Amino acid sequence: MTAPYSEESAELFPRPDMTFPALRAALARVAPSRLPEFQADRDSAFTAATQHASFNPIRVFQVKWATEVEIERRPRLAARYHAALDDANALDRDDPRWRTAMDECLAVRNEARAAVTGD
């Protein structure tokens, strides 16, 4: 049994394994509306892996979705990301604040990716 979420919690739940079932289950918890996109990406990754006789497309898929889950399972990181994304979407690209918002989106994604890949 897990402890209930509190504002002091750094994570909603432990980081899932980078397997299709674990990532799908985690995504279903934090962003169920994105499950069709996840499935389509999975199908594309398997097709590309077969066509190129390479596991690289599958690895790219796993890292992409593990990063998405990592952002959403960490409330503070998710809040930073969504605030920056909202700012970027509301601003004109000529506005210097747009670049600041995009830089923040990238920083959050890089932090999440490093957490899941160990880089």
Coordinates of N, CA, C and O in Angstrom, one line a residue, residues 66-104:
A66 N 8.6 7.3 -21.3 CA 9.1 7.3 -19.9 C 9.3 8.8 -19.5 O 9.0 9.1 -18.3
T67 N 9.8 9.6 -20.4 CA 10.0 11.0 -20.1 C 8.6 11.7 -19.9 O 8.4 12.5 -18.9
E68 N 7.6 11.4 -20.7 CA 6.3 11.9 -20.5 C 5.7 11.6 -19.2 O 5.2 12.4 -18.5
V69 N 5.8 10.3 -18.8 CA 5.3 9.8 -17.5 C 6.1 10.5 -16.4 O 5.5 10.9 -15.4
E70 N 7.4 10.6 -16.5 CA 8.3 11.2 -15.5 C 7.8 12.7 -15.2 O 7.7 13.1 -14.0
I71 N 7.5 13.4 -16.2 CA 7.0 14.8 -16.0 C 5.7 14.8 -15.2 O 5.6 15.5 -14.2
E72 N 4.8 13.9 -15.6 CA 3.4 14.0 -15.1 C 3.4 13.3 -13.7 O 2.5 13.7 -12.9
R73 N 4.3 12.4 -13.3 CA 4.2 11.8 -12.0 C 4.8 12.6 -10.9 O 4.7 12.3 -9.8
R74 N 5.5 13.7 -11.3 CA 6.2 14.6 -10.4 C 5.4 15.9 -10.4 O 5.6 16.7 -11.3
P75 N 4.5 16.2 -9.5 CA 3.6 17.4 -9.6 C 4.4 18.7 -9.8 O 3.9 19.5 -10.6
R76 N 5.5 18.9 -9.1 CA 6.2 20.2 -9.3 C 6.8 20.3 -10.7 O 6.7 21.4 -11.3
L77 N 7.3 19.2 -11.2 CA 7.8 19.2 -12.6 C 6.7 19.5 -13.6 O 6.8 20.2 -14.5
A78 N 5.6 18.8 -13.4 CA 4.4 18.9 -14.3 C 3.9 20.3 -14.2 O 3.6 20.9 -15.3
A79 N 3.9 20.9 -13.1 CA 3.4 22.3 -12.9 C 4.3 23.3 -13.7 O 3.8 24.2 -14.4
R80 N 5.6 23.1 -13.6 CA 6.6 23.9 -14.3 C 6.3 23.8 -15.8 O 6.3 24.7 -16.6
Y81 N 6.2 22.5 -16.2 CA 6.1 22.2 -17.7 C 4.8 22.8 -18.2 O 4.8 23.5 -19.3
H82 N 3.7 22.6 -17.6 CA 2.4 23.1 -18.1 C 2.3 24.6 -18.1 O 1.7 25.2 -19.0
A83 N 2.9 25.2 -17.0 CA 2.9 26.7 -17.0 C 3.7 27.2 -18.1 O 3.3 28.2 -18.8
A84 N 4.9 26.7 -18.4 CA 5.7 27.1 -19.5 C 5.1 26.9 -20.8 O 5.1 27.7 -21.7
L85 N 4.5 25.7 -21.0 CA 3.8 25.4 -22.2 C 2.6 26.3 -22.5 O 2.4 26.8 -23.6
D86 N 1.8 26.6 -21.4 CA 0.7 27.6 -21.5 C 1.2 28.9 -21.9 O 0.6 29.6 -22.8
D87 N 2.3 29.4 -21.3 CA 2.9 30.7 -21.7 C 3.3 30.7 -23.2 O 3.1 31.6 -23.9
A88 N 4.0 29.6 -23.6 CA 4.5 29.6 -24.9 C 3.3 29.6 -25.9 O 3.4 30.3 -27.0
N89 N 2.3 28.9 -25.6 CA 1.1 28.9 -26.5 C 0.3 30.2 -26.5 O -0.4 30.5 -27.5
A90 N 0.5 31.0 -25.5 CA -0.2 32.3 -25.4 C 0.5 33.4 -26.0 O -0.1 34.5 -26.2
L91 N 1.8 33.2 -26.2 CA 2.7 34.4 -26.6 C 3.0 34.3 -28.1 O 3.0 33.2 -28.7
D92 N 3.2 35.4 -28.7 CA 3.7 35.5 -30.0 C 5.2 35.1 -30.1 O 5.9 35.4 -29.2
R93 N 5.6 34.4 -31.1 CA 7.0 34.0 -31.2 C 8.0 35.1 -31.2 O 9.2 34.9 -31.0
D94 N 7.5 36.3 -31.6 CA 8.4 37.4 -31.6 C 8.6 38.0 -30.2 O 9.6 38.8 -30.0
D95 N 7.8 37.6 -29.2 CA 7.9 38.1 -27.8 C 9.1 37.3 -27.2 O 9.1 36.1 -27.2
P96 N 10.0 38.1 -26.6 CA 11.1 37.4 -25.9 C 10.7 36.4 -24.8 O 11.4 35.5 -24.5
R97 N 9.5 36.6 -24.2 CA 9.1 35.7 -23.2 C 8.7 34.4 -23.8 O 8.7 33.4 -23.1
W98 N 8.4 34.3 -25.1 CA 8.1 33.0 -25.8 C 9.4 32.1 -25.7 O 9.3 31.0 -25.4
R99 N 10.5 32.7 -26.0 CA 11.8 31.9 -26.0 C 12.1 31.5 -24.5 O 12.5 30.3 -24.3
T100 N 11.8 32.3 -23.5 CA 12.0 31.9 -22.1 C 11.1 30.7 -21.8 O 11.5 29.8 -21.1
A101 N 9.8 30.8 -22.2 CA 8.9 29.7 -22.0 C 9.4 28.4 -22.6 O 9.3 27.3 -22.0
M102 N 9.8 28.5 -23.9 CA 10.3 27.4 -24.6 C 11.5 26.8 -24.0 O 11.7 25.6 -23.9
D103 N 12.4 27.6 -23.5 CA 13.6 27.2 -22.8 C 13.2 26.4 -21.5 O 13.9 25.4 -21.2
E104 N 12.2 26.9 -20.8 CA 11.8 26.2 -19.6 C 11.2 24.8 -20.0 O 11.4 23.8 -19.3

